[in-house]
Amino acid sequence: QVHLVESGGGSVQSGGSLRLSCAAFGYTYSNYCWGWFRQAPGKERERVAAIDSDGSTSYADSVLGRFTMSQNNAKTALYLQMDTLKPEDTAMYYCAAGRWGLKNGMHFWGKGTLVTVSS
């Protein structure tokens, strides 16, 4: 079992930056995949960025070039650096982990941290 706790959300003006963190508690296998997701009011949850079990990183087109996902070597912390934020980035942001690669879905979820971007 992996327990995930996000932090770093807040309110920022358009063009600003935020850095989200996610602490992972419990045993994590080296082949886990990791992701940042977000859900805005009235919209479906979308994957923002992910690190697959092979170490490859991917980003949603909407954040490519603005967001950067990283992880510490011990795989106990996950980060999302968000730059040049836009009002449409406003959402609840969740970190998640999956046992067997992105194609098999995520099995552990945090409770989320709220990001609000004002114009």
mmCIF file of C-alpha atoms in Angstrom:
data_model
loop_
_atom_site.group_PDB
_atom_site.id
_atom_site.type_symbol
_atom_site.label_atom_id
_atom_site.label_comp_id
_atom_site.label_asym_id
_atom_site.label_seq_id
_atom_site.Cartn_x
_atom_site.Cartn_y
_atom_site.Cartn_z
ATOM 1 C CA GLN A 1 0.000 0.000 0.000
ATOM 2 C CA VAL A 2 1.234 3.484 -0.893
ATOM 3 C CA HIS A 3 -0.085 6.618 0.769
ATOM 4 C CA LEU A 4 0.291 9.846 -1.219
ATOM 5 C CA VAL A 5 0.044 13.366 0.167
ATOM 6 C CA GLU A 6 0.091 16.425 -2.076
ATOM 7 C CA SER A 7 1.064 19.947 -1.089
ATOM 8 C CA GLY A 8 1.993 23.251 -2.682
ATOM 9 C CA GLY A 9 -1.291 24.325 -4.167
ATOM 10 C CA GLY A 10 -2.567 27.864 -3.833
ATOM 11 C CA SER A 11 -3.719 30.952 -5.640
ATOM 12 C CA VAL A 12 -1.560 32.692 -8.215
ATOM 13 C CA GLN A 13 -2.017 35.222 -10.957
ATOM 14 C CA SER A 14 -1.819 34.334 -14.612
ATOM 15 C CA GLY A 15 1.799 33.990 -15.694
ATOM 16 C CA GLY A 16 2.932 32.947 -12.246
ATOM 17 C CA SER A 17 4.467 29.716 -11.020
ATOM 18 C CA LEU A 18 3.756 27.048 -8.433
ATOM 19 C CA ARG A 19 5.593 23.905 -7.414
ATOM 20 C CA LEU A 20 3.514 20.975 -6.267
ATOM 21 C CA SER A 21 4.975 18.216 -4.136
ATOM 22 C CA CYS A 22 3.753 14.734 -3.419
ATOM 23 C CA ALA A 23 5.139 12.646 -0.573
ATOM 24 C CA ALA A 24 4.903 8.880 -0.951
ATOM 25 C CA PHE A 25 4.654 6.735 2.167
ATOM 26 C CA GLY A 26 4.968 2.964 2.111
ATOM 27 C CA TYR A 27 6.970 0.581 -0.017
ATOM 28 C CA THR A 28 7.272 1.539 -3.676
ATOM 29 C CA TYR A 29 8.607 -0.890 -6.239
ATOM 30 C CA SER A 30 11.044 0.252 -8.864
ATOM 31 C CA ASN A 31 8.598 -0.561 -11.657
ATOM 32 C CA TYR A 32 5.867 1.717 -10.394
ATOM 33 C CA CYS A 33 4.631 4.478 -12.655
ATOM 34 C CA TRP A 34 3.734 7.928 -11.358
ATOM 35 C CA GLY A 35 1.500 10.698 -12.523
ATOM 36 C CA TRP A 36 0.007 14.099 -11.899
ATOM 37 C CA PHE A 37 -3.660 14.481 -12.761
ATOM 38 C CA ARG A 38 -6.072 17.359 -12.507
ATOM 39 C CA GLN A 39 -9.803 17.867 -12.473
ATOM 40 C CA ALA A 40 -11.522 21.189 -12.990
ATOM 41 C CA PRO A 41 -15.144 21.767 -11.913
ATOM 42 C CA GLY A 42 -17.505 20.200 -14.400
ATOM 43 C CA LYS A 43 -14.729 18.550 -16.361
ATOM 44 C CA GLU A 44 -13.275 15.079 -16.519
ATOM 45 C CA ARG A 45 -10.022 14.242 -14.824
ATOM 46 C CA GLU A 46 -7.048 14.485 -17.134
ATOM 47 C CA ARG A 47 -3.485 13.318 -16.889
ATOM 48 C CA VAL A 48 -1.105 16.249 -16.848
ATOM 49 C CA ALA A 49 2.271 14.536 -16.619
ATOM 50 C CA ALA A 50 3.567 11.059 -15.942
ATOM 51 C CA ILE A 51 6.669 8.961 -15.451
ATOM 52 C CA ASP A 52 6.155 5.466 -16.766
ATOM 53 C CA SER A 53 7.715 2.334 -15.287
ATOM 54 C CA ASP A 54 10.547 2.544 -17.838
ATOM 55 C CA GLY A 55 11.407 6.061 -16.678
ATOM 56 C CA SER A 56 9.998 7.854 -19.702
ATOM 57 C CA THR A 57 8.169 11.125 -19.063
ATOM 58 C CA SER A 58 5.133 12.418 -20.903
ATOM 59 C CA TYR A 59 3.027 15.565 -20.752
ATOM 60 C CA ALA A 60 -0.396 16.646 -21.884
ATOM 61 C CA ASP A 61 -0.238 18.958 -24.894
ATOM 62 C CA SER A 62 -1.886 21.708 -22.867
ATOM 63 C CA VAL A 63 1.039 21.898 -20.418
ATOM 64 C CA LEU A 64 3.966 20.899 -22.613
ATOM 65 C CA GLY A 65 6.770 23.408 -22.222
ATOM 66 C CA ARG A 66 5.224 24.954 -19.108
ATOM 67 C CA PHE A 67 5.109 22.092 -16.596
ATOM 68 C CA THR A 68 7.977 19.854 -15.512
ATOM 69 C CA MET A 69 7.567 16.646 -13.548
ATOM 70 C CA SER A 70 10.393 15.195 -11.491
ATOM 71 C CA GLN A 71 11.000 12.604 -8.787
ATOM 72 C CA ASN A 72 13.692 12.004 -6.222
ATOM 73 C CA ASN A 73 15.930 8.954 -6.565
ATOM 74 C CA ALA A 74 14.339 7.193 -3.615
ATOM 75 C CA LYS A 75 10.919 7.558 -5.257
ATOM 76 C CA THR A 76 9.524 8.999 -2.058
ATOM 77 C CA ALA A 77 8.718 12.410 -3.505
ATOM 78 C CA LEU A 78 7.177 13.620 -6.721
ATOM 79 C CA TYR A 79 7.170 17.202 -7.971
ATOM 80 C CA LEU A 80 5.355 19.263 -10.556
ATOM 81 C CA GLN A 81 6.898 22.606 -11.437
ATOM 82 C CA MET A 82 4.230 24.729 -13.076
ATOM 83 C CA ASP A 83 5.312 27.882 -14.907
ATOM 84 C CA THR A 84 3.471 30.421 -17.021
ATOM 85 C CA LEU A 85 0.222 29.392 -15.389
ATOM 86 C CA LYS A 86 -3.054 30.180 -17.114
ATOM 87 C CA PRO A 87 -6.591 30.495 -15.723
ATOM 88 C CA GLU A 88 -7.463 27.237 -17.487
ATOM 89 C CA ASP A 89 -4.918 25.464 -15.263
ATOM 90 C CA THR A 90 -7.257 26.029 -12.326
ATOM 91 C CA ALA A 91 -8.137 22.610 -10.936
ATOM 92 C CA MET A 92 -7.636 20.132 -8.135
ATOM 93 C CA TYR A 93 -4.320 18.410 -8.729
ATOM 94 C CA TYR A 94 -3.708 14.815 -7.685
ATOM 95 C CA CYS A 95 -0.656 12.633 -7.666
ATOM 96 C CA ALA A 96 -1.007 8.937 -8.306
ATOM 97 C CA ALA A 97 1.018 5.752 -8.579
ATOM 98 C CA GLY A 98 0.453 2.566 -10.511
ATOM 99 C CA ARG A 99 1.877 -0.896 -10.039
ATOM 100 C CA TRP A 100 2.359 -2.085 -13.604
ATOM 101 C CA GLY A 101 2.830 0.848 -15.947
ATOM 102 C CA LEU A 102 0.598 3.623 -17.205
ATOM 103 C CA LYS A 103 -1.344 1.372 -19.553
ATOM 104 C CA ASN A 104 -2.621 -0.583 -16.547
ATOM 105 C CA GLY A 105 -3.907 2.433 -14.707
ATOM 106 C CA MET A 106 -3.163 4.036 -11.363
ATOM 107 C CA HIS A 107 -3.782 2.225 -8.110
ATOM 108 C CA PHE A 108 -2.939 4.774 -5.434
ATOM 109 C CA TRP A 109 -4.199 8.347 -5.239
ATOM 110 C CA GLY A 110 -3.648 11.347 -3.040
ATOM 111 C CA LYS A 111 -6.482 13.581 -1.868
ATOM 112 C CA GLY A 112 -5.391 16.492 -4.021
ATOM 113 C CA THR A 113 -4.246 20.078 -3.721
ATOM 114 C CA LEU A 114 -6.141 23.015 -5.199
ATOM 115 C CA VAL A 115 -4.558 25.345 -7.736
ATOM 116 C CA THR A 116 -6.359 28.559 -8.629
ATOM 117 C CA VAL A 117 -5.044 30.846 -11.353
ATOM 118 C CA SER A 118 -6.645 34.270 -11.702
ATOM 119 C CA SER A 119 -6.499 36.445 -14.799
#
